Amino acid sequence: MKVFLALIIVVIIGSLLWFGKLADVPVANQSVPAMSTETGNLPVISRQEILHATDLVTGVKQAVAQDDEAAINSWLNKAIELAKTAQLSQEDMTYLQSKAAFNYVVFHAKRSLFNDAFEQAYYAIEDIEPLKTQYPQAQDLFAKADQLVMDRNSIIQKIAAELANGNAVGDEYLRQAKQLWQQRFVKPTAPSL
């Protein structure tokens, strides 16, 4: 029983670390000039800060989820307006107006959508393989996701074995174990976009 409780604690800690940090994993670090070349003044905000602003990230994520390219462009136009107001360099302005910036925000939105979908599948005890196909942008996260699923499944197997009390672990014990696991670990509210 002590081993069982230790495993539960490890999975909870791993889950909290995963869900708290997964969407924030940087993929590429782009350098941003420290000075605006047009004004010679320090900008009040950088290109990266604009691209990772909460409103922009949330808006692009919702637009990607709805497959709405016009909305993505609308959000990027807001980013460009902010960059103009902040008097960012011409290099930064050119980047924000480029297809590369569009691809960058879409890429990060899809990684975040993978995280959300993984979290739901994890707690619902669903297969995550379809998510890997749907969100290849998060492929560097797949090994971590697989490990969390294996740890979760191992705990469910242990619960089923305890329920079986020495008998063979059949489908009914597994069903009960999954139900107990979900009652214990399912978040009280589902994540929102």
Tab-separated table of C-alpha atoms in Angstrom:
chain	number	residue	atom	x	y	z
A	1	MET	CA	0.000	0.000	0.000
A	2	LYS	CA	2.914	2.373	0.707
A	3	VAL	CA	4.319	1.746	-2.769
A	4	PHE	CA	0.895	2.473	-4.217
A	5	LEU	CA	0.642	5.817	-2.388
A	6	ALA	CA	4.191	6.733	-3.442
A	7	LEU	CA	3.314	6.013	-7.074
A	8	ILE	CA	0.222	8.177	-6.835
A	9	ILE	CA	2.269	11.054	-5.422
A	10	VAL	CA	4.872	10.704	-8.194
A	11	VAL	CA	2.173	10.763	-10.878
A	12	ILE	CA	0.465	13.783	-9.322
A	13	ILE	CA	3.735	15.709	-9.150
A	14	GLY	CA	4.615	14.680	-12.701
A	15	SER	CA	1.174	15.711	-13.915
A	16	LEU	CA	1.383	19.093	-12.236
A	17	LEU	CA	4.803	19.721	-13.726
A	18	TRP	CA	3.625	18.534	-17.145
A	19	PHE	CA	0.437	20.567	-17.296
A	20	GLY	CA	2.021	23.628	-15.766
A	21	LYS	CA	5.028	23.772	-18.045
A	22	LEU	CA	4.248	21.869	-21.231
A	23	ALA	CA	2.733	24.687	-23.231
A	24	ASP	CA	5.569	27.011	-22.258
A	25	VAL	CA	8.373	24.805	-23.593
A	26	PRO	CA	10.371	27.018	-25.994
A	27	VAL	CA	11.077	25.538	-29.399
A	28	ALA	CA	13.283	28.167	-30.920
A	29	ASN	CA	14.944	31.145	-29.346
A	30	GLN	CA	14.955	33.996	-31.788
A	31	SER	CA	17.240	36.881	-31.051
A	32	VAL	CA	15.653	40.272	-30.800
A	33	PRO	CA	17.776	43.393	-31.228
A	34	ALA	CA	18.171	45.291	-27.985
A	35	MET	CA	17.831	48.702	-29.645
A	36	SER	CA	15.414	49.992	-32.222
A	37	THR	CA	17.495	50.907	-35.277
A	38	GLU	CA	15.042	53.584	-36.356
A	39	THR	CA	14.835	55.573	-33.138
A	40	GLY	CA	17.954	54.632	-31.206
A	41	ASN	CA	15.751	54.199	-28.114
A	42	LEU	CA	15.124	51.072	-26.169
A	43	PRO	CA	11.762	49.616	-27.206
A	44	VAL	CA	9.221	49.199	-24.433
A	45	ILE	CA	8.377	45.715	-25.689
A	46	SER	CA	10.192	43.160	-27.799
A	47	ARG	CA	9.013	41.178	-30.783
A	48	GLN	CA	9.038	37.983	-28.693
A	49	GLU	CA	6.975	39.630	-25.960
A	50	ILE	CA	4.429	40.665	-28.582
A	51	LEU	CA	4.304	37.166	-30.093
A	52	HIS	CA	3.819	35.616	-26.653
A	53	ALA	CA	1.359	38.160	-25.245
A	54	THR	CA	-1.500	36.386	-23.516
A	55	ASP	CA	-4.239	37.942	-25.644
A	56	LEU	CA	-2.463	37.151	-28.903
A	57	VAL	CA	-1.643	33.582	-27.865
A	58	THR	CA	-5.217	32.932	-26.692
A	59	GLY	CA	-6.742	34.514	-29.785
A	60	VAL	CA	-4.504	32.648	-32.212
A	61	LYS	CA	-5.078	29.399	-30.342
A	62	GLN	CA	-8.841	29.816	-30.638
A	63	ALA	CA	-8.518	30.761	-34.321
A	64	VAL	CA	-6.349	27.703	-35.014
A	65	ALA	CA	-8.836	25.467	-33.199
A	66	GLN	CA	-11.561	26.869	-35.453
A	67	ASP	CA	-9.316	26.701	-38.547
A	68	ASP	CA	-9.928	30.434	-39.078
A	69	GLU	CA	-6.987	31.868	-41.015
A	70	ALA	CA	-8.611	35.314	-41.230
A	71	ALA	CA	-8.776	35.514	-37.422
A	72	ILE	CA	-5.106	34.492	-37.162
A	73	ASN	CA	-4.201	37.295	-39.571
A	74	SER	CA	-6.361	39.700	-37.589
A	75	TRP	CA	-4.406	38.865	-34.440
A	76	LEU	CA	-1.125	39.321	-36.275
A	77	ASN	CA	-2.342	42.704	-37.533
A	78	LYS	CA	-2.970	43.709	-33.915
A	79	ALA	CA	0.587	42.587	-33.123
A	80	ILE	CA	1.895	44.739	-35.984
A	81	GLU	CA	-0.030	47.764	-34.704
A	82	LEU	CA	1.437	47.246	-31.250
A	83	ALA	CA	4.912	46.922	-32.765
A	84	LYS	CA	4.400	50.223	-34.627
A	85	THR	CA	3.286	51.928	-31.436
A	86	ALA	CA	6.309	50.500	-29.616
A	87	GLN	CA	8.526	51.699	-32.490
A	88	LEU	CA	10.179	48.345	-33.043
A	89	SER	CA	12.901	48.075	-35.663
A	90	GLN	CA	12.105	47.645	-39.341
A	91	GLU	CA	13.543	44.124	-39.095
A	92	ASP	CA	11.004	43.260	-36.399
A	93	MET	CA	8.175	44.863	-38.373
A	94	THR	CA	9.144	42.909	-41.488
A	95	TYR	CA	9.213	39.688	-39.495
A	96	LEU	CA	5.781	40.317	-37.921
A	97	GLN	CA	4.354	40.841	-41.417
A	98	SER	CA	5.935	37.657	-42.778
A	99	LYS	CA	4.670	34.135	-43.357
A	100	ALA	CA	7.313	33.047	-40.834
A	101	ALA	CA	5.513	34.974	-38.067
A	102	PHE	CA	2.208	33.426	-39.143
A	103	ASN	CA	3.760	29.945	-39.040
A	104	TYR	CA	5.391	30.701	-35.686
A	105	VAL	CA	2.158	31.648	-33.902
A	106	VAL	CA	0.254	28.754	-35.502
A	107	PHE	CA	2.993	26.312	-34.496
A	108	HIS	CA	2.870	27.419	-30.862
A	109	ALA	CA	-0.936	27.435	-30.858
A	110	LYS	CA	-0.976	23.824	-32.044
A	111	ARG	CA	1.490	22.833	-29.323
A	112	SER	CA	-0.799	24.441	-26.766
A	113	LEU	CA	-3.822	22.701	-28.274
A	114	PHE	CA	-1.941	19.401	-27.999
A	115	ASN	CA	-1.326	20.118	-24.323
A	116	ASP	CA	-5.023	20.825	-23.731
A	117	ALA	CA	-6.138	17.747	-25.657
A	118	PHE	CA	-3.543	15.592	-23.892
A	119	GLU	CA	-4.718	16.770	-20.488
A	120	GLN	CA	-8.314	15.877	-21.333
A	121	ALA	CA	-7.322	12.470	-22.750
A	122	TYR	CA	-5.083	11.785	-19.756
A	123	TYR	CA	-7.848	12.312	-17.224
A	124	ALA	CA	-10.456	10.578	-19.388
A	125	ILE	CA	-8.107	7.585	-19.789
A	126	GLU	CA	-8.226	7.843	-23.581
A	127	ASP	CA	-5.702	6.918	-26.240
A	128	ILE	CA	-3.339	9.785	-27.123
A	129	GLU	CA	-2.117	8.383	-30.451
A	130	PRO	CA	-4.715	10.361	-32.475
A	131	LEU	CA	-3.421	13.544	-30.797
A	132	LYS	CA	0.105	12.796	-31.986
A	133	THR	CA	-1.165	12.583	-35.546
A	134	GLN	CA	-3.252	15.719	-35.175
A	135	TYR	CA	-0.482	17.804	-33.566
A	136	PRO	CA	2.919	16.791	-34.980
A	137	GLN	CA	4.198	20.215	-33.882
A	138	ALA	CA	4.446	18.793	-30.362
A	139	GLN	CA	6.478	15.737	-31.290
A	140	ASP	CA	9.259	16.636	-28.868
A	141	LEU	CA	6.655	16.295	-26.099
A	142	PHE	CA	5.416	12.845	-27.125
A	143	ALA	CA	7.960	10.905	-25.048
A	144	LYS	CA	6.967	12.826	-21.905
A	145	ALA	CA	3.288	12.296	-22.694
A	146	ASP	CA	3.829	8.572	-23.233
A	147	GLN	CA	5.653	8.302	-19.908
A	148	LEU	CA	2.816	10.001	-18.048
A	149	VAL	CA	0.294	7.675	-19.691
A	150	MET	CA	2.406	4.624	-18.788
A	151	ASP	CA	2.666	5.807	-15.169
A	152	ARG	CA	-1.090	6.412	-15.029
A	153	ASN	CA	-1.825	2.992	-16.536
A	154	SER	CA	0.561	1.331	-14.103
A	155	ILE	CA	-1.298	2.855	-11.168
A	156	ILE	CA	-4.619	1.729	-12.630
A	157	GLN	CA	-3.235	-1.802	-12.981
A	158	LYS	CA	-2.117	-1.734	-9.338
A	159	ILE	CA	-5.553	-0.538	-8.225
A	160	ALA	CA	-7.163	-3.336	-10.260
A	161	ALA	CA	-4.811	-5.881	-8.682
A	162	GLU	CA	-5.753	-4.672	-5.207
A	163	LEU	CA	-9.443	-4.871	-6.112
A	164	ALA	CA	-8.937	-8.406	-7.447
A	165	ASN	CA	-7.414	-9.388	-4.093
A	166	GLY	CA	-5.345	-12.214	-5.515
A	167	ASN	CA	-7.768	-13.175	-8.283
A	168	ALA	CA	-7.054	-12.660	-11.976
A	169	VAL	CA	-7.382	-9.028	-13.040
A	170	GLY	CA	-10.219	-9.013	-15.552
A	171	ASP	CA	-12.094	-6.330	-17.428
A	172	GLU	CA	-14.455	-5.659	-14.532
A	173	TYR	CA	-11.591	-4.962	-12.103
A	174	LEU	CA	-9.928	-2.718	-14.675
A	175	ARG	CA	-13.174	-0.830	-15.226
A	176	GLN	CA	-13.571	-0.328	-11.479
A	177	ALA	CA	-9.925	0.720	-11.140
A	178	LYS	CA	-10.294	3.297	-13.906
A	179	GLN	CA	-13.425	4.616	-12.263
A	180	LEU	CA	-11.683	4.904	-8.892
A	181	TRP	CA	-8.667	6.594	-10.492
A	182	GLN	CA	-10.883	9.111	-12.251
A	183	GLN	CA	-12.862	9.847	-9.085
A	184	ARG	CA	-9.618	10.516	-7.278
A	185	PHE	CA	-7.700	12.460	-9.914
A	186	VAL	CA	-10.065	14.089	-12.369
A	187	LYS	CA	-9.941	17.852	-12.158
A	188	PRO	CA	-13.168	19.425	-10.897
A	189	THR	CA	-13.408	21.691	-13.955
A	190	ALA	CA	-12.441	21.025	-17.532
A	191	PRO	CA	-9.861	23.307	-19.146
A	192	SER	CA	-11.270	26.124	-21.238
A	193	LEU	CA	-9.885	27.682	-24.384
